[in-house]
mmCIF file of C-alpha atoms and ligand atoms in Angstrom:
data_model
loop_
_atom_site.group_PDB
_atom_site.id
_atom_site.type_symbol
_atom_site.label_atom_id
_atom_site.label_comp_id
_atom_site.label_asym_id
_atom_site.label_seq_id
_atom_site.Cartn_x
_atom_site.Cartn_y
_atom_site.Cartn_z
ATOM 1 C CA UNK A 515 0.000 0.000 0.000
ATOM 2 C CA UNK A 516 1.199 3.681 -0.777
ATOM 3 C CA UNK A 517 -0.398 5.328 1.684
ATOM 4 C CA UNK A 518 -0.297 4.473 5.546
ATOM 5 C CA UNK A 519 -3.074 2.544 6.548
ATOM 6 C CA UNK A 520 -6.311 4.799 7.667
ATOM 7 C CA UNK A 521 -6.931 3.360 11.441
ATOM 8 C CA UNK A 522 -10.101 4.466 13.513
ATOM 9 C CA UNK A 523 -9.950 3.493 17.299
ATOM 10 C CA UNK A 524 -13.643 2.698 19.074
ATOM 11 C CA UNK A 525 -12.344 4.205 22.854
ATOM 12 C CA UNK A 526 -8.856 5.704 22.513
ATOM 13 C CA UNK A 527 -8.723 6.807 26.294
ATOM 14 C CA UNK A 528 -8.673 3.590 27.808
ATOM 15 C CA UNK A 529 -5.370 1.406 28.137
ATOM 16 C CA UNK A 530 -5.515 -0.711 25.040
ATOM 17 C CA UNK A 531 -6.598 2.671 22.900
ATOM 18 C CA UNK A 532 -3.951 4.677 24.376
ATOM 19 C CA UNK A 533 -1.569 2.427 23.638
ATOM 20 C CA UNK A 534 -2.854 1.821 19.957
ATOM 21 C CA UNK A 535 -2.228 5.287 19.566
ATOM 22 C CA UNK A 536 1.510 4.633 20.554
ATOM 23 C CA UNK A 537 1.854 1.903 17.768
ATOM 24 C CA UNK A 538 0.835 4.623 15.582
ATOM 25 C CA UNK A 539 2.369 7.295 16.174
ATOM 26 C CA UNK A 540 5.614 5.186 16.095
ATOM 27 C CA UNK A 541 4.910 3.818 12.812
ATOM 28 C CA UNK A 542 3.938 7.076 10.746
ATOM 29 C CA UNK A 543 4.683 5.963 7.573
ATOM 30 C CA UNK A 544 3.094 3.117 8.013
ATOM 31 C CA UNK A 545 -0.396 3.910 9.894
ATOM 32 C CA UNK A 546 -2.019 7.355 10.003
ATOM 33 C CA UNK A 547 -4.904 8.032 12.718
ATOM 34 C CA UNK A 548 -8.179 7.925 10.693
ATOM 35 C CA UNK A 549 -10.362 8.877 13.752
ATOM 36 C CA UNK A 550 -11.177 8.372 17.183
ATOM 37 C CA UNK A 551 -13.651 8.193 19.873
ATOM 38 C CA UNK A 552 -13.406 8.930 23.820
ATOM 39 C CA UNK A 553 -15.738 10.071 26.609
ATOM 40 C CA UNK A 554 -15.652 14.154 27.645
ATOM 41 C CA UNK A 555 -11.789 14.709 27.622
ATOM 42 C CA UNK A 556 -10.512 16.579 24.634
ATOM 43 C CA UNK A 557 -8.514 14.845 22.457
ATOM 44 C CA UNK A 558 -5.926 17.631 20.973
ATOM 45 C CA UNK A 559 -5.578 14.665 17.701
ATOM 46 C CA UNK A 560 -5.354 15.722 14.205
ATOM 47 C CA UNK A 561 -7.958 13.148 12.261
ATOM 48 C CA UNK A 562 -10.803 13.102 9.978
ATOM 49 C CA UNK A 563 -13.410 11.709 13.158
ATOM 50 C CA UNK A 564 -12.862 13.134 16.785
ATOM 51 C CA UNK A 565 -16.221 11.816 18.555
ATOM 52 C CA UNK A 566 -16.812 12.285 21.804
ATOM 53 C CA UNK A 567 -19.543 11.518 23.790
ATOM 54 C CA UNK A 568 -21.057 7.917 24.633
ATOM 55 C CA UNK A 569 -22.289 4.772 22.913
ATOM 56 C CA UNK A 570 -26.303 5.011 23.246
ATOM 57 C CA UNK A 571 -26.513 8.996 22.518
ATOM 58 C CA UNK A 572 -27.894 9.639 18.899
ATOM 59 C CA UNK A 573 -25.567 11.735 17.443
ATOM 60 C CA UNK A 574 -22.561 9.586 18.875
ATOM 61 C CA UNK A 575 -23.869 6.790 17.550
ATOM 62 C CA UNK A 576 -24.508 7.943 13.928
ATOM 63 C CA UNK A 577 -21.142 9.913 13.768
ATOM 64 C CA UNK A 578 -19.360 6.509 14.914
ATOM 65 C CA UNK A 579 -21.444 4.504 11.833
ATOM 66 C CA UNK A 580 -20.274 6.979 9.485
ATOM 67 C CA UNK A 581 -16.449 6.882 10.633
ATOM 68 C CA UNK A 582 -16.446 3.177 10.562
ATOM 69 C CA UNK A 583 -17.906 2.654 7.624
ATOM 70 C CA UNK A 584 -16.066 5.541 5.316
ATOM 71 C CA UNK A 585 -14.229 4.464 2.658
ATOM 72 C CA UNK A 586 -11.359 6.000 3.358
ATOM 73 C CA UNK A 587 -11.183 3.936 6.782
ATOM 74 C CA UNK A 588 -9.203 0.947 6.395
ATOM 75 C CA UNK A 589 -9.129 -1.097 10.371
ATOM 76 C CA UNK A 590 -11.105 -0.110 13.313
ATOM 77 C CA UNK A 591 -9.276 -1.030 16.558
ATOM 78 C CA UNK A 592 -12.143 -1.625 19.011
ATOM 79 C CA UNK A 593 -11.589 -1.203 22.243
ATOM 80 C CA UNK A 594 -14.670 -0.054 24.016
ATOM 81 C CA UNK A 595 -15.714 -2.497 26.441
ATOM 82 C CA UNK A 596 -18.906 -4.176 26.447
ATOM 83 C CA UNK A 597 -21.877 -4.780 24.493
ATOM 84 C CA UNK A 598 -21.605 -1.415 23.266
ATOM 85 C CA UNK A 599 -18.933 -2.249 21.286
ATOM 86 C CA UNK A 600 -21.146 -4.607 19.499
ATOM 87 C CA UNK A 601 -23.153 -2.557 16.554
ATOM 88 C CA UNK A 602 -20.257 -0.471 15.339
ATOM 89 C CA UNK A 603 -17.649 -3.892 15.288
ATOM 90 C CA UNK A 604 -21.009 -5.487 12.977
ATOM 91 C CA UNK A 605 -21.319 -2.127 10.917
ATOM 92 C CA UNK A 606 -17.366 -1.937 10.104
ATOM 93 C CA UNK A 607 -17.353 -5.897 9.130
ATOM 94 C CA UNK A 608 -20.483 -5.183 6.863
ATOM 95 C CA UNK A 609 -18.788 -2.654 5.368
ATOM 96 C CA UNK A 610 -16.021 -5.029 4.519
ATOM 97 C CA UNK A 611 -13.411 -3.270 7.036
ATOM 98 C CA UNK A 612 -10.435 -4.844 8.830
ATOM 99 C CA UNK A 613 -11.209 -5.291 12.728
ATOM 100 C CA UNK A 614 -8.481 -5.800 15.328
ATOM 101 C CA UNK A 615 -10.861 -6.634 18.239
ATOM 102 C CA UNK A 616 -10.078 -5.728 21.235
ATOM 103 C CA UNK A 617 -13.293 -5.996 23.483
ATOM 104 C CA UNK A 618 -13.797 -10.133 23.732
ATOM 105 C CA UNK A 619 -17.508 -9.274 24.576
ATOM 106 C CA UNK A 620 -18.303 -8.869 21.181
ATOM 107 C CA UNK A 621 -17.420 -12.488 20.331
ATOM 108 C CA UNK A 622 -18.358 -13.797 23.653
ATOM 109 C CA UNK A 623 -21.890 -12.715 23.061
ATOM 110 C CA UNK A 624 -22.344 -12.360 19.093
ATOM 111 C CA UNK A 625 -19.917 -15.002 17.897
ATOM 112 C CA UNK A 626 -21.983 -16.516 15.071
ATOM 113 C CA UNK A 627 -23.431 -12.848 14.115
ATOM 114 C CA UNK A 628 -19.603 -11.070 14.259
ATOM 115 C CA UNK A 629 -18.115 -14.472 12.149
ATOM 116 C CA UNK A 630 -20.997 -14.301 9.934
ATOM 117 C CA UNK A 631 -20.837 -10.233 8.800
ATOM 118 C CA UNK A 632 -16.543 -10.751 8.654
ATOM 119 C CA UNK A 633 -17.156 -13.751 6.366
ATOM 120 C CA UNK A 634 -19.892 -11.583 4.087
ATOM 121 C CA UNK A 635 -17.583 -8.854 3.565
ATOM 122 C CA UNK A 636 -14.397 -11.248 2.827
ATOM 123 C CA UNK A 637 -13.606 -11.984 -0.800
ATOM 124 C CA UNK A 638 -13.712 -15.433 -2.177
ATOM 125 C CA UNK A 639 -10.662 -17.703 -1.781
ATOM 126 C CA UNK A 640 -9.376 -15.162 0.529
ATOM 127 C CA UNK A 641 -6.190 -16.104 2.774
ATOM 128 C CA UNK A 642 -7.646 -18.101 5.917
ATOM 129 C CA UNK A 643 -5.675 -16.247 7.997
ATOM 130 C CA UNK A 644 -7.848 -13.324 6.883
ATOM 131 C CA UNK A 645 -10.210 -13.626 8.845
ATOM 132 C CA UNK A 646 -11.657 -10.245 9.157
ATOM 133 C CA UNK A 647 -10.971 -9.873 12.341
ATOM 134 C CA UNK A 648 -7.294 -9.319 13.267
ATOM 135 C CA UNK A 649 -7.079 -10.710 17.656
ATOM 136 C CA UNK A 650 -5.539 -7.829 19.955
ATOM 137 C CA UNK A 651 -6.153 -9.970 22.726
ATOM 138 C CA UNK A 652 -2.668 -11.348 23.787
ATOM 139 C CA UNK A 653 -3.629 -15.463 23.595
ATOM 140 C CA UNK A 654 -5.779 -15.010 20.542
ATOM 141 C CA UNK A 655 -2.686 -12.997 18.714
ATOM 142 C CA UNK A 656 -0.502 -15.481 19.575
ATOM 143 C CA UNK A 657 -2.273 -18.259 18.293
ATOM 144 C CA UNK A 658 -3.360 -16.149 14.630
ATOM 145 C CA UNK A 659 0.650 -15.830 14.810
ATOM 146 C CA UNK A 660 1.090 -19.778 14.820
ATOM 147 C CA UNK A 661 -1.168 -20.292 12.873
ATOM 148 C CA UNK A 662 0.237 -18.133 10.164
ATOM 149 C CA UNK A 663 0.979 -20.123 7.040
ATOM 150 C CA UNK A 664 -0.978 -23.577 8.399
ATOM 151 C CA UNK A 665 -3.698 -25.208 7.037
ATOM 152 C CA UNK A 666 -6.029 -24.796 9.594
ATOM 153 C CA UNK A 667 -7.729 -28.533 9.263
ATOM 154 C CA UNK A 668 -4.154 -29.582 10.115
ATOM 155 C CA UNK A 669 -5.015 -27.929 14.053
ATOM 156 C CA UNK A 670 -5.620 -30.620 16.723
ATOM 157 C CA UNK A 671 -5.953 -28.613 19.610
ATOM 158 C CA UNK A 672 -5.947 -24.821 20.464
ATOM 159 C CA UNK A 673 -4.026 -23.898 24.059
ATOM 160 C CA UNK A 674 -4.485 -20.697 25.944
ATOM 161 C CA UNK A 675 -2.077 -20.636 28.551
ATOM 162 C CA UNK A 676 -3.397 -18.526 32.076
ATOM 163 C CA UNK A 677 -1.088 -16.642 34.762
ATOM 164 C CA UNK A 678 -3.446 -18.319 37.336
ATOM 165 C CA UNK A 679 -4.001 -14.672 39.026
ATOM 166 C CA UNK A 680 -2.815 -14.401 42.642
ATOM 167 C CA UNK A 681 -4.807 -17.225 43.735
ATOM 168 C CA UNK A 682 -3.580 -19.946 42.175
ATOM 169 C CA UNK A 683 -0.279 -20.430 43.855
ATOM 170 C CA UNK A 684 -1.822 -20.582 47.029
ATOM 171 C CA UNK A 685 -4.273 -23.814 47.089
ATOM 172 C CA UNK A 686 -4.388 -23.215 50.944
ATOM 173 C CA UNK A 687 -5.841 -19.702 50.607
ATOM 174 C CA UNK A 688 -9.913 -19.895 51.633
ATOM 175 C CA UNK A 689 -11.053 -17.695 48.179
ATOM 176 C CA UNK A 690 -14.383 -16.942 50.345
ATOM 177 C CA UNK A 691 -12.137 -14.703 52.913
ATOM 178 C CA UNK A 692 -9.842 -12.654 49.933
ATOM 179 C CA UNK A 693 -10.427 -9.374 49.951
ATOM 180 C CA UNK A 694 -10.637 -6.566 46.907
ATOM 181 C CA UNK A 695 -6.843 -5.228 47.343
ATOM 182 C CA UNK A 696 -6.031 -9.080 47.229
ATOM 183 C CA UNK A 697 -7.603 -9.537 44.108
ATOM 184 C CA UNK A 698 -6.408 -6.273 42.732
ATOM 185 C CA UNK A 699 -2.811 -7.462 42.943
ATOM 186 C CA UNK A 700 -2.064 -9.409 39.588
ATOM 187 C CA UNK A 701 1.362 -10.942 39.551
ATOM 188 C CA UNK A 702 2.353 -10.167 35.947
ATOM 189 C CA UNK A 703 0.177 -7.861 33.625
ATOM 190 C CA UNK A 704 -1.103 -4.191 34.932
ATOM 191 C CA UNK A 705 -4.474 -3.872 33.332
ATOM 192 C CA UNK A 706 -8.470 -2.454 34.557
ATOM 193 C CA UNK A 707 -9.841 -4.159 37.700
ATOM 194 C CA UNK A 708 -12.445 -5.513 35.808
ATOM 195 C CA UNK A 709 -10.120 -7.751 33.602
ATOM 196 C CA UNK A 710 -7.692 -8.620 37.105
ATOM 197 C CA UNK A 711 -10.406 -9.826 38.994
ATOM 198 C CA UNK A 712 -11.297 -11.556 35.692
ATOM 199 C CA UNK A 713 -7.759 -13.358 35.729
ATOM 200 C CA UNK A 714 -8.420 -13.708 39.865
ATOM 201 C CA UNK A 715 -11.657 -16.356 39.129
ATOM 202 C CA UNK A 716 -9.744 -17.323 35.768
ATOM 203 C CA UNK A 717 -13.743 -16.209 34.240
ATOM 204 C CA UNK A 718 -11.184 -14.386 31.767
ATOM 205 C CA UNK A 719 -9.987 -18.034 30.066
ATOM 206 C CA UNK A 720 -13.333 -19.136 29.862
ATOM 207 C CA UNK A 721 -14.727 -16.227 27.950
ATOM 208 C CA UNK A 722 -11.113 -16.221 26.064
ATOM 209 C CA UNK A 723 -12.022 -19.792 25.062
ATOM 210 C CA UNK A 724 -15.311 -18.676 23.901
ATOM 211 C CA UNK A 725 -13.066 -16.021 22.119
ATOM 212 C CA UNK A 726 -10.934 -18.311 20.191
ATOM 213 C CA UNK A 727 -14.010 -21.040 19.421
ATOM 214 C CA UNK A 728 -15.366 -18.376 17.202
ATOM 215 C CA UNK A 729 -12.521 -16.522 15.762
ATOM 216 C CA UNK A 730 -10.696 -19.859 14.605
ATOM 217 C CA UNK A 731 -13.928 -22.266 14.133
ATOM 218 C CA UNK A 732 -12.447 -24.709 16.155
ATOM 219 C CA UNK A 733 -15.341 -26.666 18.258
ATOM 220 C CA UNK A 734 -14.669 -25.546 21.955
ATOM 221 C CA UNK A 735 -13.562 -29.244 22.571
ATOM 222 C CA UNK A 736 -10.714 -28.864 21.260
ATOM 223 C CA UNK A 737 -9.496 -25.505 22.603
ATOM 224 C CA UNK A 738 -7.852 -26.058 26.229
ATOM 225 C CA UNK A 739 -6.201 -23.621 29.367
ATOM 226 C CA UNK A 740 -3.094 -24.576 30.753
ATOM 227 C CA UNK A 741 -1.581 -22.871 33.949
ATOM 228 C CA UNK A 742 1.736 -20.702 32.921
ATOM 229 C CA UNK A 743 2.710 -18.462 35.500
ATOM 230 C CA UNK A 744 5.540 -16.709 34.439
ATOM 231 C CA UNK A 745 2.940 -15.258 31.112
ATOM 232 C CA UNK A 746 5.819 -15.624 28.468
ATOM 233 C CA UNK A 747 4.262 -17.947 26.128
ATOM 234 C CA UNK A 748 1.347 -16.090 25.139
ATOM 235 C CA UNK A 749 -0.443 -19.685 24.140
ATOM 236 C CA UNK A 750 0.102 -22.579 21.933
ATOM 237 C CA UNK A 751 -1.461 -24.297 18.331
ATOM 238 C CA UNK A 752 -1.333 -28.165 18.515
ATOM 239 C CA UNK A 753 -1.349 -29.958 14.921
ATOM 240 C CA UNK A 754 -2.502 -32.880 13.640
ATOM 241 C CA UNK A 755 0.997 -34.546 13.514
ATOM 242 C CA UNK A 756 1.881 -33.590 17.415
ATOM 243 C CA UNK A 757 3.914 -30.482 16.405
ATOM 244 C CA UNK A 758 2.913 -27.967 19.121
ATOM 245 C CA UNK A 759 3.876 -24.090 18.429
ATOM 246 C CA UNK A 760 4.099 -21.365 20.516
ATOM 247 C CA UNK A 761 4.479 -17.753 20.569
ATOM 248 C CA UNK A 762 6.481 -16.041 23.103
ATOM 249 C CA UNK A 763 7.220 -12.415 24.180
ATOM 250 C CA UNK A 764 7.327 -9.737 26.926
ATOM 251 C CA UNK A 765 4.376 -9.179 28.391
ATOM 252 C CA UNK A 766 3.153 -6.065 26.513
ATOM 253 C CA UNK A 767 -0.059 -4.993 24.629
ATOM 254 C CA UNK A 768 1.580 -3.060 22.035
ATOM 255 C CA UNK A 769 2.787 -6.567 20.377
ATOM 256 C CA UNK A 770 -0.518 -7.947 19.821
ATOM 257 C CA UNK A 771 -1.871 -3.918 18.511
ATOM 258 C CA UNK A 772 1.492 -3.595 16.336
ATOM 259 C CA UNK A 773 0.599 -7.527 14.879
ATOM 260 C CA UNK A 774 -2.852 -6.468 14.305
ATOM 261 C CA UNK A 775 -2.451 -3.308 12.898
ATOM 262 C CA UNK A 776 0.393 -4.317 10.500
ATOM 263 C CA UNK A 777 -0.689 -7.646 9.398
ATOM 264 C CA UNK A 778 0.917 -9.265 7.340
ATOM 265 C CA UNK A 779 4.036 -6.915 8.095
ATOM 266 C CA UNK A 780 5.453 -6.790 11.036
ATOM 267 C CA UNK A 781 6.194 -3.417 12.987
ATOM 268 C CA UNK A 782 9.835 -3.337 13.873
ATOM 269 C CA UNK A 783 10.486 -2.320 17.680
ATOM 270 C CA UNK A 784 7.435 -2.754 18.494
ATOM 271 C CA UNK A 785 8.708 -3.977 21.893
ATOM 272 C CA UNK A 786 11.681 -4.995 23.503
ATOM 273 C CA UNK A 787 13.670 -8.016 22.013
ATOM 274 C CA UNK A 788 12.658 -10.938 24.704
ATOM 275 C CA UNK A 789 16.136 -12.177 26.170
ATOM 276 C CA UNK A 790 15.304 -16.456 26.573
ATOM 277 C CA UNK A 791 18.000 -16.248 29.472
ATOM 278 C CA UNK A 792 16.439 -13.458 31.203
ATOM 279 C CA UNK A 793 13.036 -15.563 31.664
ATOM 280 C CA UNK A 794 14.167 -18.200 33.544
ATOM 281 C CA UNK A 795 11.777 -21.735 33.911
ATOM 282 C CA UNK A 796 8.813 -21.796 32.463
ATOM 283 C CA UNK A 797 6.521 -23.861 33.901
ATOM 284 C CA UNK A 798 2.760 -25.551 33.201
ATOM 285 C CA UNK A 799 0.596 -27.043 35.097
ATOM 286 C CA UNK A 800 -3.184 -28.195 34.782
ATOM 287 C CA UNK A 801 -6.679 -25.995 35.450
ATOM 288 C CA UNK A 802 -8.012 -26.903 38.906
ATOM 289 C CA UNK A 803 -11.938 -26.916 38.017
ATOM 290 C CA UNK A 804 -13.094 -27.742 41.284
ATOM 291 C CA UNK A 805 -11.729 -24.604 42.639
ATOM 292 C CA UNK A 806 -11.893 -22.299 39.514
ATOM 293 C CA UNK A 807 -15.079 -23.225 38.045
ATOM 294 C CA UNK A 808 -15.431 -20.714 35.932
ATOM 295 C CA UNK A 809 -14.083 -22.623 32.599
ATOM 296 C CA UNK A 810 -16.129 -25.177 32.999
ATOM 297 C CA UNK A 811 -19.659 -22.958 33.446
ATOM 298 C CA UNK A 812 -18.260 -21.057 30.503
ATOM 299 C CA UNK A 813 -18.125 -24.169 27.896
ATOM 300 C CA UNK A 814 -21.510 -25.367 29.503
ATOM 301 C CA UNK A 815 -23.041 -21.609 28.177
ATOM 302 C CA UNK A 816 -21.148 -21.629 24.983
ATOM 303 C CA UNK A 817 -22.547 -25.137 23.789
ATOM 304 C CA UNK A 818 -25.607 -24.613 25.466
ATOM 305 C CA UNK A 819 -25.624 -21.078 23.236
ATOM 306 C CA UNK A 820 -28.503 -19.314 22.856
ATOM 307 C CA UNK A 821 -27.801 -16.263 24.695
ATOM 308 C CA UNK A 822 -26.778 -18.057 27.389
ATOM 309 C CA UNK A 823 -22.840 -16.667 26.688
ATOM 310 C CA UNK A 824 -24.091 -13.289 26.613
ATOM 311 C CA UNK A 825 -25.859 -13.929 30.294
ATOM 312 C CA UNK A 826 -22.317 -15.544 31.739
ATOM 313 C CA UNK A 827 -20.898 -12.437 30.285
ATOM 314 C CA UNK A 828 -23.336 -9.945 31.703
ATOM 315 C CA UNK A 829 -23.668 -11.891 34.980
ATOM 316 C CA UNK A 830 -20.175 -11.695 35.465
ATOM 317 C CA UNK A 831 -19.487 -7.931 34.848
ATOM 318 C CA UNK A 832 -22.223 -7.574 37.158
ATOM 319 C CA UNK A 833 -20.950 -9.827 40.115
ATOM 320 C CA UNK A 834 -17.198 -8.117 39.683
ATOM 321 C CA UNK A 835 -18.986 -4.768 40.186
ATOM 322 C CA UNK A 836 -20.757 -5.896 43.688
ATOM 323 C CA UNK A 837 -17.163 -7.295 44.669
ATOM 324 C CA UNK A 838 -15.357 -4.671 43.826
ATOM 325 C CA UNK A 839 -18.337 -2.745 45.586
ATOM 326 C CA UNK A 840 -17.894 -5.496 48.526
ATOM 327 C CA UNK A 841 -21.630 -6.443 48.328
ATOM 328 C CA UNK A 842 -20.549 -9.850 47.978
ATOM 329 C CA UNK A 843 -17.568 -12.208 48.995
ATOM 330 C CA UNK A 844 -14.743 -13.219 45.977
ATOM 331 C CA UNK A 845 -16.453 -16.804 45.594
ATOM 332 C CA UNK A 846 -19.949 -15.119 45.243
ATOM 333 C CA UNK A 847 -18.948 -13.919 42.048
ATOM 334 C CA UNK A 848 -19.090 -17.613 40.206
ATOM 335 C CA UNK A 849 -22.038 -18.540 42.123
ATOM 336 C CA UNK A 850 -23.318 -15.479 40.929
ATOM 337 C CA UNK A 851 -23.287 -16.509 37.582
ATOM 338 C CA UNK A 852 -23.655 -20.376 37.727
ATOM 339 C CA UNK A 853 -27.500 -19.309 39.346
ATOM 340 C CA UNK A 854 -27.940 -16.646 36.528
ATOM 341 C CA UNK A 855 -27.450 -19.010 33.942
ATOM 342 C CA UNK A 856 -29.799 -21.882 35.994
ATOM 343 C CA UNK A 857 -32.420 -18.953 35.409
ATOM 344 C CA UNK A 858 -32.249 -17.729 32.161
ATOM 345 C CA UNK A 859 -35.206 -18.778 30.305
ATOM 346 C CA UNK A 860 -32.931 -18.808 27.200
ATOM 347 C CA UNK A 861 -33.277 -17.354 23.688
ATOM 348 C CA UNK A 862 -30.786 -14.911 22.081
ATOM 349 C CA UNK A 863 -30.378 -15.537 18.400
ATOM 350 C CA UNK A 864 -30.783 -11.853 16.705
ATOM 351 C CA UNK A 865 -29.026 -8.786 17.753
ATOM 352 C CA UNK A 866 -31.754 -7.204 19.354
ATOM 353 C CA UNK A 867 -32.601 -10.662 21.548
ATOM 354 C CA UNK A 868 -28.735 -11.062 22.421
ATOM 355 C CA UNK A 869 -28.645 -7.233 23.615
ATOM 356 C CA UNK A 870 -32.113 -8.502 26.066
ATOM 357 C CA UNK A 871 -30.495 -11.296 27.021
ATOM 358 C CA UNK A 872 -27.765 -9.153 28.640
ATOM 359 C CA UNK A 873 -30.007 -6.732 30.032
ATOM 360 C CA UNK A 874 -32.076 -9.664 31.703
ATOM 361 C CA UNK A 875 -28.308 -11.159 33.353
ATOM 362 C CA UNK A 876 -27.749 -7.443 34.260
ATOM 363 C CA UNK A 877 -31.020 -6.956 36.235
ATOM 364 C CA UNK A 878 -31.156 -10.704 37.532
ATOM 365 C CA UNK A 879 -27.504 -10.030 39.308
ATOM 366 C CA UNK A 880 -28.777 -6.424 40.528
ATOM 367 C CA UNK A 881 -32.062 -7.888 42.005
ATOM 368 C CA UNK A 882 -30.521 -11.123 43.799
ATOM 369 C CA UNK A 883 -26.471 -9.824 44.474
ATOM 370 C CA UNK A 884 -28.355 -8.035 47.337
ATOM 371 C CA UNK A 885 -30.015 -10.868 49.043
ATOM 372 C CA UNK A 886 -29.625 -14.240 48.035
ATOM 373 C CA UNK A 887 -25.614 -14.628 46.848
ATOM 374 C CA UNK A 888 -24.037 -13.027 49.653
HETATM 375 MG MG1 MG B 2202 -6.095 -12.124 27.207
#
């Protein structure tokens, strides 16, 4: 391409959209800032789109539509969490854009929507590692990275590899007495508390295996977590004839935003070289279910389908919140879910029935986190 690639960014004040800015503004000759959106702060960027306001507002809305689907705009980055992020990521597929997602939500919730509008706007015969969607999630990169040149019926088994969160190392710990700073304290990435607590329950692999189900079309049998704790192999592609690769780097964001952004170039210095001496052993070990459920409910939801991912997703964010809001205890928050889901009267095929789904989750947590779940 002549020109640098025209990026938007859905939410450019939050972590993952101020550091796509970074990638870009390190790479100007390679990516130009097509637009952006944030909440109230000014943005002091030079772009064709600088939206502010909030997902749900009119105007906002429209003004993101038209950004996202201009055809001048070559890759949305979208990294507004939740649901909201789901219309404009299904608008900029339609309109045959690049994605790099981001906000696992959307697939989480919409997978067989969000795969089915980035397959209608894909040409024919395409690449298959064109998928549309380009992963910024670190596990999900990482395996689009191994599975770069492979023929994709050759993959046996897809492995997400977990930190374990603070918890894990300590099977004496009783999780039902942790407290919120506890929780807080992740040994190796610094990201939101929503996504730390998320790596606390390990809730984050299970929607991350949700993730990957969709975004490689690989039945959720056959993608598994493994314990890592030192977080340098980002996860792992087993083939058919028991090669097993694996990508590996410094724990950084800007890798996966740099891979996504200049696919199928690679952004040089992107981040520091990682020195194999420096890391020391790595080490694996196996998923305790019985004392992290929360894989296990989430492959229940995701076969069971039917908006019932988009309640274990909504339930969850929920149950975090009245944690974090120490409403209820650090073990409340997978009960919390496990009973939403045992309620749900299920259905959640269309948009518009996923998006109630949620809101049902949402209202079910709200109405019962105060009584019953403690
Ligand atoms: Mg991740």
């Amino acid at each position: 391409m002549t020109r640098p690639v025209n990026v938007a960014i859905l939410g450019a004040t939050g972590s993952i959209g101020q550091q796509t800015l970074d990638v870009i503004d390190r790479n100007p000759a390679r990516l130009r800032l097509f637009g952006l959106t944030e909440g109230r702060r000014s943005a002091k960027r030079m772009a064709e789109y600088v939206i502010q306001g909030q997902a749900g507002e009119p105007d906002f809305d429209s003004r993101v539509r038209e950004m996202v689907t201009d055809p001048r705009c070559d890759i949305v980055a979208v990294a507004i969490p939740g649901a909201r992020a789901l219309a404009p990521t299904l608008a900029a597929l339609e309109a045959g854009k690049e994605v790099a997602l981001a906000t696992k939500e959307v697939l989480v919730m919409a997978g067989d929507l969000v795969m089915e509008a980035a397959g209608a706007g894909r040409a024919q015969g395409a690449l298959p590692e064109r998928m549309g969607i380009r992963p910024i999630d670190s596990e999900h990169s990482a395996i689009w990275q191994c599975l770069w040149g492979e023929d994709w019926a050759n993959i046996r088994r897809l492995v997400i590899t977990a930190s374990g969160g603070p918890f894990w190392a300590h099977p004496d710990l009783d999780l039902d007495q942790v407290t919120v700073e506890e929780a807080l304290n992740h040994p190796r990435w610094s990201m939101g508390p929503k996504v730390t607590i998320d790596s606390a329950t390990l809730m984050n692999k299970g929607l991350e295996m949700i993730e990957a189900h969709h975004l490689f079309g690989v039945p959720l049998a056959q993608v598994s977590v493994i314990i890592h704790p030192q977080s340098a192999v980002h996860s792992l592609v087993e083939f058919v004839d028991g090669s097993l690769k694996a990508q590996i780097g410094v724990p950084d964001m800007r890798l996966p935003i740099a891979v996504a952004l200049g696919y199928p170039d690679r952004l040089a210095g992107a981040v520091p070289p990682t020195v194999l001496e420096d890391l020391g052993p790595l080490e694996f070990y196996p998923l305790d279910e019985a004392r992290f459920p929360a894989v296990r409910l989430a492959r229940g939801a995701a076969q069971a389908g039917k908006g019932r991912p988009a309640v274990l997703n909504a339930a969850n964010e929920e149950a975090v919140n009245a944690f974090l809001a120490r409403e209820i205890p650090f073990t409340g928050i997978i009960r919390t879910v496990e009973a939403a889901l045992q309620a749900f009267p299920g259905g959640g095929t269309t948009l518009e029935e996923i998006l109630a789904a949620d809101r049902w989750a949402r209202e079910f947590v709200r109405i019962n986190s105060a009584g019953t779940l403690r």
